[in-house]
Amino acid sequence: MRMVDVIAKKRDGGKLTAEEIKFFIQGYTRGAIPDYQASSLAMAIYFQDMDDDERADLTMAMVESGDQIDLSEIEGIKVDKHSTGGVGDTTTLVLAPLVAALDIPVAKMSGRGLGHTGGTIDKLEAVEGFHVEISDEEFVRLVNEDKVAVIGQTGNLTPADKKLYALRDVTGTVNSIPLIASSIMSKKIAAGSDAIVLDVKTGAGAFMKTDEEAEKLAHAMVKIGNNVGRRTMAIISDMSQPLGYAIGNALEVKEAIETLRGEGPEDLTELVLTLGSQMVVLGGGAKTLEEAREKLQDVIDNGQALEKFRTFLTNQGGNGDVVDDVTLLPQASYKIEVPARQTGTVSSIVADEIGIASMLLGAGRATKEDVIDLAVGLMLRKKVGDKVEEGESLVTIYANREDVEEVKNKIYDNIEISDAAQAPKLIHTII
Ligand code: URA
Ligand code: CA
């Protein structure tokens, strides 16, 4: 087989066979196929698209390009959740113990934050002593015993995707539904779960800026998952403004604890119950989404979800007392209010820019090597649709330095106040 023939076939709108796709992925991973041919094929796919078979074949070829996590030692149906990335997205911290409280195993592999989005591991490390450096054996044991554990990315997962994603980034081929869908799904499948729930974000803070694009991506991923034997569901949710009120690591742990107690922000609570219901249904814990939701509400109301969070933190070296006393979390030295400059209704809070404002305080990383400050971040005091009086606080800045002018300016530039506005709909579609 010659790579040039594979490229020409796709360029002319042909359908690639599983063998041709494997030939490309294996050759590219090994270094036998050069970047210029891979980028040429990526561009051909960008313009000619791929059908369902090709998408499934591409996904599995990337899964098989590296290690795959074997979770077969864990009893039950392992359901994973993936979000396409947002700002102040505290859902995993809440979902993991919540779903586990219903005895659905949550064996989560998580990452760290980069750019305007935070990472689950960084957030959890705001709890003193908590760590994700546990052995595979320990990981399996904890999930079997207590139904929940989080581990950092281990092994050489989907090297083909790493290489291809980096190439796409510099060749104008990131924004292609078959390439994005196979990229995301290959990582989830290699991570070993039996079923997958996807939270596809739409809006300013999201990868997909419109509902139409987000729905296309969600349908593509659900199809791939189901075609390769992993039951998959998805929702489209709003990321035009940050989720909940807290943005920043310790602040989000506090918000997660409040949500597990049933006292969290309305939007975060709603998102968690929606995604959680899908996880519980896929995990065999309920027949319908309605039944699942009732069960989740029960473990919030009776305190079992919060107790599960304590157990989970303690199991991985963390100080579980934080669930009773959030002042044990790292505290910032300065709290600085950002007062509204006019009276009106908040009409937009640009999620990605607010995420960057939090990063500037030290809550996130501009580069992979940056060390983050777990205590700092932002607490929104108003969300879109809320009325505000001149002088009332829009945001509280939690900082470890006094000079936050740059952050303040970024906040003013990205929170708009108008005469009238409505809160955006949180859940756009359930797929
Ligand atoms: N995120 C991914 O993991 N892959 C893509 O291709 C795009 C976003
Ligand atoms: Ca939040």
PDB file of N, CA and C and ligand atoms in Angstrom, residues 88-90 243-246 252 255, ligand 2:
ATOM      1  N   GLY A  88     -14.808  26.800  35.009  1.00  0.00           N
ATOM      2  CA  GLY A  88     -15.493  26.609  36.291  1.00  0.00           C
ATOM      3  C   GLY A  88     -16.367  25.369  36.269  1.00  0.00           C
ATOM      4  N   ASP A  89     -15.987  24.399  35.438  1.00  0.00           N
ATOM      5  CA  ASP A  89     -16.797  23.198  35.277  1.00  0.00           C
ATOM      6  C   ASP A  89     -16.477  22.204  36.404  1.00  0.00           C
ATOM      7  N   THR A  90     -17.249  22.330  37.457  1.00  0.00           N
ATOM      8  CA  THR A  90     -16.997  21.581  38.686  1.00  0.00           C
ATOM      9  C   THR A  90     -17.695  20.213  38.669  1.00  0.00           C
ATOM     10  N   LEU A 243     -19.757  27.848  34.565  1.00  0.00           N
ATOM     11  CA  LEU A 243     -20.721  27.006  35.262  1.00  0.00           C
ATOM     12  C   LEU A 243     -20.609  27.232  36.777  1.00  0.00           C
ATOM     13  N   GLY A 244     -21.741  27.386  37.418  1.00  0.00           N
ATOM     14  CA  GLY A 244     -21.735  27.649  38.857  1.00  0.00           C
ATOM     15  C   GLY A 244     -21.198  29.042  39.132  1.00  0.00           C
ATOM     16  N   TYR A 245     -20.683  29.240  40.344  1.00  0.00           N
ATOM     17  CA  TYR A 245     -20.135  30.547  40.701  1.00  0.00           C
ATOM     18  C   TYR A 245     -18.609  30.513  40.827  1.00  0.00           C
ATOM     19  N   ALA A 246     -18.072  29.364  41.232  1.00  0.00           N
ATOM     20  CA  ALA A 246     -16.651  29.272  41.557  1.00  0.00           C
ATOM     21  C   ALA A 246     -15.813  28.925  40.335  1.00  0.00           C
ATOM     22  N   GLU A 252     -13.580  25.700  43.775  1.00  0.00           N
ATOM     23  CA  GLU A 252     -14.465  24.722  43.148  1.00  0.00           C
ATOM     24  C   GLU A 252     -14.678  23.487  44.025  1.00  0.00           C
ATOM     25  N   GLU A 255     -17.363  24.534  46.244  1.00  0.00           N
ATOM     26  CA  GLU A 255     -18.636  24.531  45.514  1.00  0.00           C
ATOM     27  C   GLU A 255     -19.156  23.102  45.316  1.00  0.00           C
TER      28      GLU A 255
HETATM   29 CA    CA B   2     -17.925  26.261  39.083  1.00  0.00          CA
END
